[in-house]
PDB file of N, CA and C in Angstrom:
ATOM      1  N   ARG A1466     -24.785   6.118 -15.380  1.00  0.00           N
ATOM      2  CA  ARG A1466     -24.104   6.635 -16.344  1.00  0.00           C
ATOM      3  C   ARG A1466     -22.374   5.888 -15.930  1.00  0.00           C
ATOM      4  N   VAL A1467     -21.681   5.846 -16.843  1.00  0.00           N
ATOM      5  CA  VAL A1467     -20.402   5.305 -16.694  1.00  0.00           C
ATOM      6  C   VAL A1467     -19.566   6.565 -17.229  1.00  0.00           C
ATOM      7  N   VAL A1468     -18.274   6.781 -16.440  1.00  0.00           N
ATOM      8  CA  VAL A1468     -17.485   7.726 -16.608  1.00  0.00           C
ATOM      9  C   VAL A1468     -16.044   6.844 -16.788  1.00  0.00           C
ATOM     10  N   THR A1469     -15.505   7.202 -17.767  1.00  0.00           N
ATOM     11  CA  THR A1469     -13.904   6.704 -17.966  1.00  0.00           C
ATOM     12  C   THR A1469     -12.860   7.705 -18.274  1.00  0.00           C
ATOM     13  N   PHE A1470     -11.533   7.378 -18.193  1.00  0.00           N
ATOM     14  CA  PHE A1470     -10.607   8.125 -18.711  1.00  0.00           C
ATOM     15  C   PHE A1470      -9.066   7.726 -19.189  1.00  0.00           C
ATOM     16  N   ASP A1471      -8.661   8.033 -19.792  1.00  0.00           N
ATOM     17  CA  ASP A1471      -6.940   7.377 -20.357  1.00  0.00           C
ATOM     18  C   ASP A1471      -6.314   7.995 -19.577  1.00  0.00           C
ATOM     19  N   HIS A1472      -5.667   7.432 -18.594  1.00  0.00           N
ATOM     20  CA  HIS A1472      -4.468   8.190 -17.946  1.00  0.00           C
ATOM     21  C   HIS A1472      -3.353   8.397 -19.254  1.00  0.00           C
ATOM     22  N   ARG A1473      -2.385   9.384 -18.779  1.00  0.00           N
ATOM     23  CA  ARG A1473      -1.012   9.613 -19.521  1.00  0.00           C
ATOM     24  C   ARG A1473      -0.334   8.262 -19.743  1.00  0.00           C
ATOM     25  N   GLY A1474      -0.017   8.135 -20.894  1.00  0.00           N
ATOM     26  CA  GLY A1474       1.057   6.911 -21.499  1.00  0.00           C
ATOM     27  C   GLY A1474      -0.230   5.690 -21.728  1.00  0.00           C
ATOM     28  N   HIS A1475      -1.504   5.840 -21.800  1.00  0.00           N
ATOM     29  CA  HIS A1475      -2.455   4.926 -21.956  1.00  0.00           C
ATOM     30  C   HIS A1475      -3.493   5.579 -23.030  1.00  0.00           C
ATOM     31  N   GLY A1476      -3.842   4.221 -23.602  1.00  0.00           N
ATOM     32  CA  GLY A1476      -4.907   4.579 -24.871  1.00  0.00           C
ATOM     33  C   GLY A1476      -4.970   5.529 -25.695  1.00  0.00           C
ATOM     34  N   GLN A1477      -5.548   6.635 -25.794  1.00  0.00           N
ATOM     35  CA  GLN A1477      -5.297   7.830 -26.651  1.00  0.00           C
ATOM     36  C   GLN A1477      -4.442   8.797 -26.279  1.00  0.00           C
ATOM     37  N   THR A1478      -4.139   9.001 -24.948  1.00  0.00           N
ATOM     38  CA  THR A1478      -3.321   9.955 -24.310  1.00  0.00           C
ATOM     39  C   THR A1478      -1.879   9.952 -24.639  1.00  0.00           C
ATOM     40  N   ASP A1479      -1.294  11.221 -24.541  1.00  0.00           N
ATOM     41  CA  ASP A1479       0.304  11.535 -24.836  1.00  0.00           C
ATOM     42  C   ASP A1479       1.275  10.866 -23.541  1.00  0.00           C
ATOM     43  N   GLY A1480       2.336  10.726 -23.588  1.00  0.00           N
ATOM     44  CA  GLY A1480       3.205  10.297 -22.403  1.00  0.00           C
ATOM     45  C   GLY A1480       3.630   8.588 -22.661  1.00  0.00           C
ATOM     46  N   ASN A1481       4.553   8.395 -21.906  1.00  0.00           N
ATOM     47  CA  ASN A1481       4.985   6.974 -22.073  1.00  0.00           C
ATOM     48  C   ASN A1481       5.166   6.445 -20.775  1.00  0.00           C
ATOM     49  N   ASP A1482       4.939   7.097 -19.519  1.00  0.00           N
ATOM     50  CA  ASP A1482       4.941   6.619 -18.485  1.00  0.00           C
ATOM     51  C   ASP A1482       4.028   7.466 -17.452  1.00  0.00           C
ATOM     52  N   ALA A1483       3.471   6.538 -16.408  1.00  0.00           N
ATOM     53  CA  ALA A1483       2.789   7.225 -15.317  1.00  0.00           C
ATOM     54  C   ALA A1483       3.327   6.660 -14.102  1.00  0.00           C
ATOM     55  N   SER A1484       2.968   7.182 -12.718  1.00  0.00           N
ATOM     56  CA  SER A1484       3.369   6.340 -11.688  1.00  0.00           C
ATOM     57  C   SER A1484       1.722   5.989 -10.823  1.00  0.00           C
ATOM     58  N   ILE A1485       2.071   5.171  -9.775  1.00  0.00           N
ATOM     59  CA  ILE A1485       0.768   4.875  -9.071  1.00  0.00           C
ATOM     60  C   ILE A1485       0.201   6.181  -8.415  1.00  0.00           C
ATOM     61  N   VAL A1486       0.979   7.028  -8.184  1.00  0.00           N
ATOM     62  CA  VAL A1486       0.427   8.509  -7.549  1.00  0.00           C
ATOM     63  C   VAL A1486       0.075   9.301  -8.502  1.00  0.00           C
ATOM     64  N   ASP A1487       0.545   9.294  -9.612  1.00  0.00           N
ATOM     65  CA  ASP A1487      -0.211  10.139 -10.728  1.00  0.00           C
ATOM     66  C   ASP A1487      -1.687   9.416 -10.997  1.00  0.00           C
ATOM     67  N   PHE A1488      -1.572   7.915 -11.035  1.00  0.00           N
ATOM     68  CA  PHE A1488      -3.023   7.597 -11.327  1.00  0.00           C
ATOM     69  C   PHE A1488      -3.949   7.872 -10.204  1.00  0.00           C
ATOM     70  N   ALA A1489      -3.333   7.819  -8.534  1.00  0.00           N
ATOM     71  CA  ALA A1489      -4.453   8.189  -7.791  1.00  0.00           C
ATOM     72  C   ALA A1489      -4.909   9.377  -7.932  1.00  0.00           C
ATOM     73  N   HIS A1490      -4.108  10.645  -7.867  1.00  0.00           N
ATOM     74  CA  HIS A1490      -4.602  12.096  -8.161  1.00  0.00           C
ATOM     75  C   HIS A1490      -5.271  12.285  -9.189  1.00  0.00           C
ATOM     76  N   ALA A1491      -5.140  11.370 -10.488  1.00  0.00           N
ATOM     77  CA  ALA A1491      -5.997  11.550 -11.428  1.00  0.00           C
ATOM     78  C   ALA A1491      -7.597  10.980 -11.162  1.00  0.00           C
ATOM     79  N   THR A1492      -7.551   9.686 -11.027  1.00  0.00           N
ATOM     80  CA  THR A1492      -8.662   9.420 -10.595  1.00  0.00           C
ATOM     81  C   THR A1492      -9.597   9.851  -9.333  1.00  0.00           C
ATOM     82  N   LEU A1493      -8.769  10.330  -8.505  1.00  0.00           N
ATOM     83  CA  LEU A1493      -9.748  11.542  -7.470  1.00  0.00           C
ATOM     84  C   LEU A1493      -9.952  12.526  -8.182  1.00  0.00           C
ATOM     85  N   ALA A1494      -9.373  13.362  -9.268  1.00  0.00           N
ATOM     86  CA  ALA A1494      -9.716  14.543  -9.976  1.00  0.00           C
ATOM     87  C   ALA A1494     -10.837  14.102 -10.792  1.00  0.00           C
ATOM     88  N   VAL A1495     -10.884  12.874 -11.227  1.00  0.00           N
ATOM     89  CA  VAL A1495     -12.105  12.731 -12.308  1.00  0.00           C
ATOM     90  C   VAL A1495     -13.324  12.416 -11.157  1.00  0.00           C
ATOM     91  N   VAL A1496     -13.178  11.715 -10.093  1.00  0.00           N
ATOM     92  CA  VAL A1496     -14.315  11.536  -9.339  1.00  0.00           C
ATOM     93  C   VAL A1496     -15.040  12.787  -8.822  1.00  0.00           C
ATOM     94  N   ASP A1497     -14.085  13.756  -8.213  1.00  0.00           N
ATOM     95  CA  ASP A1497     -14.513  14.979  -8.140  1.00  0.00           C
ATOM     96  C   ASP A1497     -14.845  15.803  -8.818  1.00  0.00           C
ATOM     97  N   ALA A1498     -14.647  15.631 -10.193  1.00  0.00           N
ATOM     98  CA  ALA A1498     -14.702  16.481 -11.326  1.00  0.00           C
ATOM     99  C   ALA A1498     -16.253  16.278 -11.567  1.00  0.00           C
ATOM    100  N   VAL A1499     -16.557  15.133 -11.721  1.00  0.00           N
ATOM    101  CA  VAL A1499     -18.056  14.409 -12.406  1.00  0.00           C
ATOM    102  C   VAL A1499     -19.061  14.462 -11.059  1.00  0.00           C
ATOM    103  N   ARG A1500     -18.815  14.749  -9.918  1.00  0.00           N
ATOM    104  CA  ARG A1500     -19.925  14.625  -8.926  1.00  0.00           C
ATOM    105  C   ARG A1500     -20.538  15.656  -9.244  1.00  0.00           C
ATOM    106  N   PRO A1501     -20.392  16.817  -9.291  1.00  0.00           N
ATOM    107  CA  PRO A1501     -21.708  17.980  -9.436  1.00  0.00           C
ATOM    108  C   PRO A1501     -22.385  17.906 -10.877  1.00  0.00           C
ATOM    109  N   LEU A1502     -21.873  17.123 -11.547  1.00  0.00           N
ATOM    110  CA  LEU A1502     -22.959  16.570 -13.144  1.00  0.00           C
ATOM    111  C   LEU A1502     -23.537  15.367 -12.609  1.00  0.00           C
ATOM    112  N   PHE A1503     -23.299  14.291 -11.852  1.00  0.00           N
ATOM    113  CA  PHE A1503     -23.602  13.237 -12.048  1.00  0.00           C
ATOM    114  C   PHE A1503     -23.818  12.741 -10.559  1.00  0.00           C
ATOM    115  N   GLY A1504     -23.476  13.534  -9.402  1.00  0.00           N
ATOM    116  CA  GLY A1504     -23.413  12.748  -8.089  1.00  0.00           C
ATOM    117  C   GLY A1504     -22.622  12.326  -7.710  1.00  0.00           C
ATOM    118  N   PRO A1505     -22.531  11.464  -6.060  1.00  0.00           N
ATOM    119  CA  PRO A1505     -21.482  10.627  -5.938  1.00  0.00           C
ATOM    120  C   PRO A1505     -21.323   9.557  -6.804  1.00  0.00           C
ATOM    121  N   ALA A1506     -20.171   8.917  -7.068  1.00  0.00           N
ATOM    122  CA  ALA A1506     -19.889   7.753  -7.610  1.00  0.00           C
ATOM    123  C   ALA A1506     -20.274   6.318  -7.043  1.00  0.00           C
ATOM    124  N   HIS A1507     -21.122   5.626  -7.357  1.00  0.00           N
ATOM    125  CA  HIS A1507     -21.326   4.483  -6.929  1.00  0.00           C
ATOM    126  C   HIS A1507     -20.428   3.500  -6.991  1.00  0.00           C
ATOM    127  N   ALA A1508     -19.556   3.211  -7.856  1.00  0.00           N
ATOM    128  CA  ALA A1508     -18.408   2.574  -8.299  1.00  0.00           C
ATOM    129  C   ALA A1508     -17.232   2.862  -8.534  1.00  0.00           C
ATOM    130  N   ILE A1509     -16.197   2.240  -8.517  1.00  0.00           N
ATOM    131  CA  ILE A1509     -14.584   2.712  -8.891  1.00  0.00           C
ATOM    132  C   ILE A1509     -14.635   0.878  -9.726  1.00  0.00           C
ATOM    133  N   ILE A1510     -14.072   1.154 -10.819  1.00  0.00           N
ATOM    134  CA  ILE A1510     -13.568  -0.367 -11.365  1.00  0.00           C
ATOM    135  C   ILE A1510     -11.992   0.137 -11.877  1.00  0.00           C
ATOM    136  N   ALA A1511     -11.269  -0.625 -11.364  1.00  0.00           N
ATOM    137  CA  ALA A1511      -9.877  -0.264 -11.770  1.00  0.00           C
ATOM    138  C   ALA A1511      -9.173  -1.872 -12.332  1.00  0.00           C
ATOM    139  N   HIS A1512      -8.347  -1.682 -13.246  1.00  0.00           N
ATOM    140  CA  HIS A1512      -7.846  -2.846 -13.660  1.00  0.00           C
ATOM    141  C   HIS A1512      -6.262  -2.620 -13.385  1.00  0.00           C
ATOM    142  N   SER A1513      -5.333  -3.698 -13.051  1.00  0.00           N
ATOM    143  CA  SER A1513      -4.219  -3.832 -12.913  1.00  0.00           C
ATOM    144  C   SER A1513      -3.424  -2.717 -11.924  1.00  0.00           C
ATOM    145  N   MET A1514      -2.518  -1.783 -12.340  1.00  0.00           N
ATOM    146  CA  MET A1514      -2.015  -0.979 -11.588  1.00  0.00           C
ATOM    147  C   MET A1514      -3.136   0.154 -10.983  1.00  0.00           C
ATOM    148  N   GLY A1515      -4.050   0.179 -11.711  1.00  0.00           N
ATOM    149  CA  GLY A1515      -5.387   1.235 -11.573  1.00  0.00           C
ATOM    150  C   GLY A1515      -5.796   0.502  -9.895  1.00  0.00           C
ATOM    151  N   GLY A1516      -5.685  -0.752  -9.630  1.00  0.00           N
ATOM    152  CA  GLY A1516      -5.989  -1.121  -8.316  1.00  0.00           C
ATOM    153  C   GLY A1516      -5.120  -0.758  -7.252  1.00  0.00           C
ATOM    154  N   ALA A1517      -3.833  -0.539  -7.608  1.00  0.00           N
ATOM    155  CA  ALA A1517      -2.986  -0.057  -6.583  1.00  0.00           C
ATOM    156  C   ALA A1517      -2.925   1.185  -6.350  1.00  0.00           C
ATOM    157  N   ALA A1518      -3.283   1.977  -7.413  1.00  0.00           N
ATOM    158  CA  ALA A1518      -3.694   3.177  -7.418  1.00  0.00           C
ATOM    159  C   ALA A1518      -4.954   3.694  -6.913  1.00  0.00           C
ATOM    160  N   VAL A1519      -6.002   3.107  -6.757  1.00  0.00           N
ATOM    161  CA  VAL A1519      -6.996   3.768  -6.192  1.00  0.00           C
ATOM    162  C   VAL A1519      -6.986   3.459  -4.677  1.00  0.00           C
ATOM    163  N   THR A1520      -6.095   2.281  -4.253  1.00  0.00           N
ATOM    164  CA  THR A1520      -5.980   1.855  -2.789  1.00  0.00           C
ATOM    165  C   THR A1520      -5.199   2.731  -2.329  1.00  0.00           C
ATOM    166  N   TYR A1521      -3.635   3.431  -3.083  1.00  0.00           N
ATOM    167  CA  TYR A1521      -3.255   4.339  -2.609  1.00  0.00           C
ATOM    168  C   TYR A1521      -4.082   5.628  -2.463  1.00  0.00           C
ATOM    169  N   ALA A1522      -4.879   6.009  -3.654  1.00  0.00           N
ATOM    170  CA  ALA A1522      -5.663   7.289  -3.562  1.00  0.00           C
ATOM    171  C   ALA A1522      -6.645   7.142  -2.107  1.00  0.00           C
ATOM    172  N   LEU A1523      -7.224   5.855  -1.892  1.00  0.00           N
ATOM    173  CA  LEU A1523      -8.357   5.969  -0.574  1.00  0.00           C
ATOM    174  C   LEU A1523      -7.385   6.027   0.868  1.00  0.00           C
ATOM    175  N   ALA A1524      -6.444   5.493   0.570  1.00  0.00           N
ATOM    176  CA  ALA A1524      -5.148   5.768   2.006  1.00  0.00           C
ATOM    177  C   ALA A1524      -4.676   7.184   1.967  1.00  0.00           C
ATOM    178  N   SER A1525      -4.447   8.021   0.790  1.00  0.00           N
ATOM    179  CA  SER A1525      -4.277   9.420   1.090  1.00  0.00           C
ATOM    180  C   SER A1525      -5.285  10.231   1.094  1.00  0.00           C
ATOM    181  N   ARG A1526      -6.549   9.888   0.738  1.00  0.00           N
ATOM    182  CA  ARG A1526      -7.629  10.734   1.017  1.00  0.00           C
ATOM    183  C   ARG A1526      -8.307  10.689   2.000  1.00  0.00           C
ATOM    184  N   LEU A1527      -8.004   9.347   2.648  1.00  0.00           N
ATOM    185  CA  LEU A1527      -8.821   9.295   4.037  1.00  0.00           C
ATOM    186  C   LEU A1527      -7.740   9.907   5.422  1.00  0.00           C
ATOM    187  N   ALA A1528      -6.480   9.861   4.751  1.00  0.00           N
ATOM    188  CA  ALA A1528      -5.372  10.650   5.685  1.00  0.00           C
ATOM    189  C   ALA A1528      -5.550  11.855   5.756  1.00  0.00           C
ATOM    190  N   GLU A1529      -5.738  12.516   4.597  1.00  0.00           N
ATOM    191  CA  GLU A1529      -5.872  14.107   4.699  1.00  0.00           C
ATOM    192  C   GLU A1529      -6.758  14.827   5.749  1.00  0.00           C
ATOM    193  N   PRO A1530      -6.629  16.066   6.228  1.00  0.00           N
ATOM    194  CA  PRO A1530      -7.406  16.786   6.908  1.00  0.00           C
ATOM    195  C   PRO A1530      -8.712  17.552   6.137  1.00  0.00           C
ATOM    196  N   GLU A1531      -9.625  17.421   6.514  1.00  0.00           N
ATOM    197  CA  GLU A1531     -10.658  18.014   5.611  1.00  0.00           C
ATOM    198  C   GLU A1531     -11.235  19.266   6.002  1.00  0.00           C
ATOM    199  N   THR A1532     -11.525  20.236   5.050  1.00  0.00           N
ATOM    200  CA  THR A1532     -11.957  21.534   5.395  1.00  0.00           C
ATOM    201  C   THR A1532     -13.388  21.313   5.536  1.00  0.00           C
ATOM    202  N   ARG A1533     -13.865  22.445   6.308  1.00  0.00           N
ATOM    203  CA  ARG A1533     -15.302  22.699   6.055  1.00  0.00           C
ATOM    204  C   ARG A1533     -15.979  22.790   4.515  1.00  0.00           C
ATOM    205  N   MET A1534     -15.536  23.383   3.840  1.00  0.00           N
ATOM    206  CA  MET A1534     -15.747  23.511   2.310  1.00  0.00           C
ATOM    207  C   MET A1534     -15.774  22.120   1.640  1.00  0.00           C
ATOM    208  N   GLU A1535     -14.898  20.941   1.802  1.00  0.00           N
ATOM    209  CA  GLU A1535     -14.641  19.963   1.529  1.00  0.00           C
ATOM    210  C   GLU A1535     -15.878  19.001   1.937  1.00  0.00           C
ATOM    211  N   ARG A1536     -16.215  19.307   3.322  1.00  0.00           N
ATOM    212  CA  ARG A1536     -17.115  18.427   3.880  1.00  0.00           C
ATOM    213  C   ARG A1536     -18.601  18.532   3.253  1.00  0.00           C
ATOM    214  N   ALA A1537     -18.530  20.048   2.921  1.00  0.00           N
ATOM    215  CA  ALA A1537     -19.850  20.753   2.521  1.00  0.00           C
ATOM    216  C   ALA A1537     -20.218  19.943   1.034  1.00  0.00           C
ATOM    217  N   LEU A1538     -19.105  19.946   0.130  1.00  0.00           N
ATOM    218  CA  LEU A1538     -19.151  19.344  -1.018  1.00  0.00           C
ATOM    219  C   LEU A1538     -19.054  17.848  -1.384  1.00  0.00           C
ATOM    220  N   ARG A1539     -18.464  17.114  -0.454  1.00  0.00           N
ATOM    221  CA  ARG A1539     -18.364  15.694  -0.524  1.00  0.00           C
ATOM    222  C   ARG A1539     -19.298  15.037   0.729  1.00  0.00           C
ATOM    223  N   PRO A1540     -19.963  14.163   0.428  1.00  0.00           N
ATOM    224  CA  PRO A1540     -20.616  13.606   1.183  1.00  0.00           C
ATOM    225  C   PRO A1540     -20.027  12.425   2.166  1.00  0.00           C
ATOM    226  N   SER A1541     -18.656  12.132   1.524  1.00  0.00           N
ATOM    227  CA  SER A1541     -18.040  11.410   2.243  1.00  0.00           C
ATOM    228  C   SER A1541     -16.305  11.271   1.638  1.00  0.00           C
ATOM    229  N   LYS A1542     -15.583  10.789   2.356  1.00  0.00           N
ATOM    230  CA  LYS A1542     -13.968  11.119   1.873  1.00  0.00           C
ATOM    231  C   LYS A1542     -13.564   9.950   1.014  1.00  0.00           C
ATOM    232  N   MET A1543     -14.594   9.056   1.230  1.00  0.00           N
ATOM    233  CA  MET A1543     -14.821   7.892  -0.012  1.00  0.00           C
ATOM    234  C   MET A1543     -14.981   8.289  -1.266  1.00  0.00           C
ATOM    235  N   PRO A1544     -14.197   8.361  -2.228  1.00  0.00           N
ATOM    236  CA  PRO A1544     -14.550   8.367  -3.433  1.00  0.00           C
ATOM    237  C   PRO A1544     -15.895   7.598  -4.452  1.00  0.00           C
ATOM    238  N   ALA A1545     -15.989   6.684  -3.810  1.00  0.00           N
ATOM    239  CA  ALA A1545     -16.939   5.536  -4.214  1.00  0.00           C
ATOM    240  C   ALA A1545     -17.490   4.850  -2.943  1.00  0.00           C
ATOM    241  N   SER A1546     -18.817   4.119  -3.242  1.00  0.00           N
ATOM    242  CA  SER A1546     -19.384   3.393  -2.172  1.00  0.00           C
ATOM    243  C   SER A1546     -18.764   2.155  -2.395  1.00  0.00           C
ATOM    244  N   ARG A1547     -18.480   1.292  -3.474  1.00  0.00           N
ATOM    245  CA  ARG A1547     -17.809   0.388  -3.916  1.00  0.00           C
ATOM    246  C   ARG A1547     -16.867   0.221  -4.915  1.00  0.00           C
ATOM    247  N   PHE A1548     -15.654  -0.883  -4.704  1.00  0.00           N
ATOM    248  CA  PHE A1548     -14.688  -0.847  -5.619  1.00  0.00           C
ATOM    249  C   PHE A1548     -14.526  -2.175  -6.514  1.00  0.00           C
ATOM    250  N   VAL A1549     -13.894  -2.363  -7.525  1.00  0.00           N
ATOM    251  CA  VAL A1549     -14.014  -3.621  -8.004  1.00  0.00           C
ATOM    252  C   VAL A1549     -12.597  -3.432  -8.629  1.00  0.00           C
ATOM    253  N   PHE A1550     -11.915  -4.506  -8.405  1.00  0.00           N
ATOM    254  CA  PHE A1550     -10.265  -4.380  -8.883  1.00  0.00           C
ATOM    255  C   PHE A1550     -10.166  -6.039  -9.636  1.00  0.00           C
ATOM    256  N   ILE A1551      -9.953  -5.573 -10.787  1.00  0.00           N
ATOM    257  CA  ILE A1551      -9.525  -6.725 -11.842  1.00  0.00           C
ATOM    258  C   ILE A1551      -8.122  -6.840 -12.245  1.00  0.00           C
ATOM    259  N   ALA A1552      -7.709  -8.304 -11.616  1.00  0.00           N
ATOM    260  CA  ALA A1552      -5.905  -8.413 -11.517  1.00  0.00           C
ATOM    261  C   ALA A1552      -5.257  -7.287 -11.062  1.00  0.00           C
ATOM    262  N   PRO A1553      -5.431  -6.956  -9.767  1.00  0.00           N
ATOM    263  CA  PRO A1553      -4.587  -5.829  -9.152  1.00  0.00           C
ATOM    264  C   PRO A1553      -2.783  -6.142  -8.872  1.00  0.00           C
ATOM    265  N   PRO A1554      -2.013  -5.698  -8.852  1.00  0.00           N
ATOM    266  CA  PRO A1554      -0.874  -6.456  -8.231  1.00  0.00           C
ATOM    267  C   PRO A1554      -0.933  -6.851  -6.868  1.00  0.00           C
ATOM    268  N   THR A1555      -0.132  -7.840  -6.462  1.00  0.00           N
ATOM    269  CA  THR A1555      -0.496  -8.563  -5.325  1.00  0.00           C
ATOM    270  C   THR A1555       0.864  -8.519  -4.607  1.00  0.00           C
ATOM    271  N   ASP A1556       1.958  -7.898  -5.578  1.00  0.00           N
ATOM    272  CA  ASP A1556       3.108  -7.749  -4.770  1.00  0.00           C
ATOM    273  C   ASP A1556       3.799  -6.676  -5.244  1.00  0.00           C
ATOM    274  N   VAL A1557       4.090  -5.656  -4.565  1.00  0.00           N
ATOM    275  CA  VAL A1557       4.786  -4.352  -4.933  1.00  0.00           C
ATOM    276  C   VAL A1557       6.265  -4.365  -5.187  1.00  0.00           C
ATOM    277  N   ARG A1558       6.778  -5.642  -5.056  1.00  0.00           N
ATOM    278  CA  ARG A1558       8.318  -5.791  -5.378  1.00  0.00           C
ATOM    279  C   ARG A1558       8.533  -6.099  -6.835  1.00  0.00           C
ATOM    280  N   ASP A1559       7.503  -6.349  -7.797  1.00  0.00           N
ATOM    281  CA  ASP A1559       7.549  -6.198  -9.195  1.00  0.00           C
ATOM    282  C   ASP A1559       7.713  -4.820  -9.573  1.00  0.00           C
ATOM    283  N   PHE A1560       6.766  -4.147  -9.260  1.00  0.00           N
ATOM    284  CA  PHE A1560       6.990  -2.598  -9.548  1.00  0.00           C
ATOM    285  C   PHE A1560       8.080  -2.071  -8.855  1.00  0.00           C
ATOM    286  N   VAL A1561       8.639  -2.369  -8.003  1.00  0.00           N
ATOM    287  CA  VAL A1561      10.195  -1.737  -7.164  1.00  0.00           C
ATOM    288  C   VAL A1561      11.182  -2.156  -8.385  1.00  0.00           C
ATOM    289  N   HIS A1562      11.025  -3.370  -8.934  1.00  0.00           N
ATOM    290  CA  HIS A1562      12.112  -3.904  -9.528  1.00  0.00           C
ATOM    291  C   HIS A1562      11.956  -3.502 -10.837  1.00  0.00           C
ATOM    292  N   GLY A1563      11.030  -3.159 -11.425  1.00  0.00           N
ATOM    293  CA  GLY A1563      10.460  -2.409 -12.570  1.00  0.00           C
ATOM    294  C   GLY A1563      11.242  -0.948 -12.663  1.00  0.00           C
ATOM    295  N   PHE A1564      11.079  -0.308 -11.629  1.00  0.00           N
ATOM    296  CA  PHE A1564      11.741   0.891 -11.260  1.00  0.00           C
ATOM    297  C   PHE A1564      12.722   1.144 -11.377  1.00  0.00           C
ATOM    298  N   VAL A1565      13.205   0.152 -10.611  1.00  0.00           N
ATOM    299  CA  VAL A1565      14.987   0.505 -10.161  1.00  0.00           C
ATOM    300  C   VAL A1565      15.691   0.013 -11.570  1.00  0.00           C
ATOM    301  N   GLY A1566      15.277  -0.892 -12.577  1.00  0.00           N
ATOM    302  CA  GLY A1566      15.961  -1.209 -13.652  1.00  0.00           C
ATOM    303  C   GLY A1566      15.658   0.061 -14.810  1.00  0.00           C
ATOM    304  N   HIS A1567      14.634   0.793 -14.653  1.00  0.00           N
ATOM    305  CA  HIS A1567      14.131   2.261 -15.360  1.00  0.00           C
ATOM    306  C   HIS A1567      15.033   3.159 -15.069  1.00  0.00           C
ATOM    307  N   VAL A1568      15.399   3.127 -14.018  1.00  0.00           N
ATOM    308  CA  VAL A1568      16.444   4.409 -13.609  1.00  0.00           C
ATOM    309  C   VAL A1568      18.036   4.090 -13.328  1.00  0.00           C
ATOM    310  N   GLY A1569      18.203   2.554 -13.837  1.00  0.00           N
ATOM    311  CA  GLY A1569      19.536   2.182 -13.969  1.00  0.00           C
ATOM    312  C   GLY A1569      20.074   1.745 -12.595  1.00  0.00           C
ATOM    313  N   GLY A1570      19.139   1.470 -11.486  1.00  0.00           N
ATOM    314  CA  GLY A1570      19.956   1.356 -10.129  1.00  0.00           C
ATOM    315  C   GLY A1570      20.201  -0.232  -9.660  1.00  0.00           C
ATOM    316  N   GLY A1571      20.811  -0.439  -8.854  1.00  0.00           N
ATOM    317  CA  GLY A1571      21.109  -2.197  -8.658  1.00  0.00           C
ATOM    318  C   GLY A1571      20.536  -2.559  -7.600  1.00  0.00           C
ATOM    319  N   GLU A1572      20.946  -3.623  -6.968  1.00  0.00           N
ATOM    320  CA  GLU A1572      20.292  -4.620  -6.064  1.00  0.00           C
ATOM    321  C   GLU A1572      20.069  -3.654  -4.588  1.00  0.00           C
ATOM    322  N   VAL A1573      21.371  -3.031  -4.168  1.00  0.00           N
ATOM    323  CA  VAL A1573      21.497  -2.039  -3.366  1.00  0.00           C
ATOM    324  C   VAL A1573      19.879  -1.249  -3.265  1.00  0.00           C
ATOM    325  N   LEU A1574      20.134  -0.410  -4.152  1.00  0.00           N
ATOM    326  CA  LEU A1574      18.446   0.512  -4.221  1.00  0.00           C
ATOM    327  C   LEU A1574      17.258  -0.486  -4.050  1.00  0.00           C
ATOM    328  N   GLU A1575      17.158  -1.696  -4.816  1.00  0.00           N
ATOM    329  CA  GLU A1575      16.215  -2.372  -4.597  1.00  0.00           C
ATOM    330  C   GLU A1575      15.843  -2.889  -3.462  1.00  0.00           C
ATOM    331  N   ARG A1576      16.953  -3.157  -2.776  1.00  0.00           N
ATOM    332  CA  ARG A1576      16.367  -3.849  -1.406  1.00  0.00           C
ATOM    333  C   ARG A1576      16.090  -2.299  -0.456  1.00  0.00           C
ATOM    334  N   ALA A1577      16.558  -1.339  -0.483  1.00  0.00           N
ATOM    335  CA  ALA A1577      16.242  -0.179   0.170  1.00  0.00           C
ATOM    336  C   ALA A1577      14.964   0.143  -0.116  1.00  0.00           C
ATOM    337  N   ILE A1578      14.314   0.098  -1.272  1.00  0.00           N
ATOM    338  CA  ILE A1578      12.829   0.592  -1.706  1.00  0.00           C
ATOM    339  C   ILE A1578      11.966  -0.525  -0.977  1.00  0.00           C
ATOM    340  N   ALA A1579      12.269  -1.649  -1.412  1.00  0.00           N
ATOM    341  CA  ALA A1579      11.429  -2.559  -1.153  1.00  0.00           C
ATOM    342  C   ALA A1579      11.155  -2.567   0.596  1.00  0.00           C
TER     343      ALA A1579
END
């Protein structure tokens, strides 16, 4: 089975913006929501910013303390056993530059974030 979703600001959904953190939380929520129906995810395929978001999601999930209930419900802290990233960002500075421009910041802010 294949499960897909449109994140806020993409496809058929409302909104004009979304962050990597929003993408990461949404991805984990979808994986956790479909697990009772279809079992553990075999793979996650992500494009562009989705690749960065899944990487962030992996790091955040692995760093979280796990309760006994979560251990019972999830066979692994990993949301899938395989990952495919299509054209992921290779340099976060592009995102930082876009963000700083969006909020009206200058070079000082951009250097502080990057």
